[in-house]
mmCIF file of C-alpha atoms in Angstrom:
data_model
loop_
_atom_site.group_PDB
_atom_site.id
_atom_site.type_symbol
_atom_site.label_atom_id
_atom_site.label_comp_id
_atom_site.label_asym_id
_atom_site.label_seq_id
_atom_site.Cartn_x
_atom_site.Cartn_y
_atom_site.Cartn_z
ATOM 1 C CA MET A 6 156.602 224.462 65.793
ATOM 2 C CA ILE A 7 154.799 221.647 63.988
ATOM 3 C CA ALA A 8 157.960 219.551 63.874
ATOM 4 C CA ILE A 9 158.499 219.970 67.615
ATOM 5 C CA VAL A 10 154.941 218.933 68.450
ATOM 6 C CA LEU A 11 155.107 215.931 66.092
ATOM 7 C CA ALA A 12 158.461 214.882 67.553
ATOM 8 C CA LEU A 13 157.085 215.048 71.098
ATOM 9 C CA LEU A 14 153.940 213.140 70.157
ATOM 10 C CA ASN A 15 155.957 210.492 68.310
ATOM 11 C CA THR A 16 158.224 210.133 71.337
ATOM 12 C CA PHE A 17 155.614 209.959 74.090
ATOM 13 C CA VAL A 18 152.137 209.207 72.681
ATOM 14 C CA LYS A 19 152.804 206.957 69.695
ATOM 15 C CA PRO A 20 154.531 204.149 71.672
ATOM 16 C CA ILE A 21 151.576 204.000 74.047
ATOM 17 C CA LEU A 22 149.084 203.845 71.175
ATOM 18 C CA SER A 23 151.193 201.233 69.395
ATOM 19 C CA PHE A 24 151.311 199.076 72.518
ATOM 20 C CA ILE A 25 147.556 199.291 73.049
ATOM 21 C CA ALA A 26 146.778 198.583 69.380
ATOM 22 C CA PHE A 27 149.350 195.797 68.964
ATOM 23 C CA PRO A 28 146.764 193.005 68.411
ATOM 24 C CA ILE A 29 145.012 194.980 65.674
ATOM 25 C CA THR A 30 148.342 195.948 64.104
ATOM 26 C CA PHE A 31 149.470 192.317 64.186
ATOM 27 C CA MET A 32 146.249 191.071 62.560
ATOM 28 C CA SER A 33 146.421 193.736 59.839
ATOM 29 C CA LEU A 34 150.085 192.902 59.133
ATOM 30 C CA GLY A 35 151.196 196.372 60.229
ATOM 31 C CA LEU A 36 148.765 198.410 58.174
ATOM 32 C CA PHE A 37 146.988 199.696 61.285
ATOM 33 C CA GLN A 38 150.196 201.568 62.094
ATOM 34 C CA LEU A 39 149.175 204.025 59.360
ATOM 35 C CA VAL A 40 145.972 204.734 61.271
ATOM 36 C CA ILE A 41 147.999 205.310 64.440
ATOM 37 C CA ASN A 42 150.245 207.735 62.530
ATOM 38 C CA GLY A 43 147.137 209.506 61.256
ATOM 39 C CA PHE A 44 145.758 209.729 64.767
ATOM 40 C CA VAL A 45 149.022 211.285 65.981
ATOM 41 C CA LEU A 46 148.736 213.863 63.178
ATOM 42 C CA GLU A 47 145.150 214.580 64.268
ATOM 43 C CA ILE A 48 146.333 215.156 67.851
ATOM 44 C CA ALA A 49 148.968 217.563 66.515
ATOM 45 C CA GLU A 50 146.237 219.332 64.583
ATOM 46 C CA MET A 51 144.184 219.724 67.772
ATOM 47 C CA ILE A 52 147.168 221.180 69.627
ATOM 48 C CA LEU A 53 148.127 223.580 66.815
ATOM 49 C CA ALA A 54 144.544 224.321 65.737
ATOM 50 C CA PRO A 55 144.819 227.752 64.113
ATOM 51 C CA ASP A 56 148.224 227.156 62.510
ATOM 52 C CA PHE A 57 147.919 223.547 61.311
ATOM 53 C CA TYR A 58 144.780 222.256 59.596
ATOM 54 C CA ILE A 59 144.106 218.983 57.768
ATOM 55 C CA PRO A 60 140.689 218.934 56.036
ATOM 56 C CA SER A 61 139.892 215.196 56.303
ATOM 57 C CA PHE A 62 141.039 212.004 57.981
ATOM 58 C CA GLY A 63 141.702 210.466 54.563
ATOM 59 C CA LEU A 64 144.214 213.219 53.821
ATOM 60 C CA THR A 65 145.706 212.599 57.263
ATOM 61 C CA ILE A 66 146.246 208.924 56.378
ATOM 62 C CA LEU A 67 147.794 209.977 53.046
ATOM 63 C CA MET A 68 150.139 212.322 54.917
ATOM 64 C CA SER A 69 151.109 209.499 57.280
ATOM 65 C CA ILE A 70 151.939 207.288 54.269
ATOM 66 C CA VAL A 71 154.148 210.025 52.814
ATOM 67 C CA ILE A 72 155.859 210.575 56.181
ATOM 68 C CA SER A 73 156.445 206.815 56.534
ATOM 69 C CA ILE A 74 158.005 206.656 53.061
ATOM 70 C CA LEU A 75 160.233 209.641 53.817
ATOM 71 C CA TYR A 76 161.312 208.111 57.143
ATOM 72 C CA SER A 77 162.247 204.849 55.450
ATOM 73 C CA LEU A 78 164.139 206.647 52.666
ATOM 74 C CA LEU A 79 166.062 208.718 55.185
ATOM 75 C CA GLY A 80 166.654 205.762 57.477
ATOM 76 C CA ILE A 81 165.072 207.434 60.501
ATOM 77 C CA GLY A 82 163.782 205.092 63.162
ATOM 78 C CA LYS A 83 165.833 202.081 62.141
ATOM 79 C CA ILE A 84 168.079 200.260 64.549
ATOM 80 C CA ASN A 85 171.651 200.352 63.321
ATOM 81 C CA ASP A 86 173.773 197.284 63.996
#
């Protein structure tokens, strides 16, 4: 259930947040994207409140770093030529 909610949020909410926060992301050389990923995880936590709990926002950012590393290792989200 968590994977479905995260997939839906990454498909519909994350592009909107990325578009709105583009200037901040550009000035931080892409590091603000980790905060956006953390915010998406927090939204998922609010939707799945009793089943999915993250104790702090710092742990949420750490989880977003791990997810980003896994995505880049697996090649998910890259445009194939």
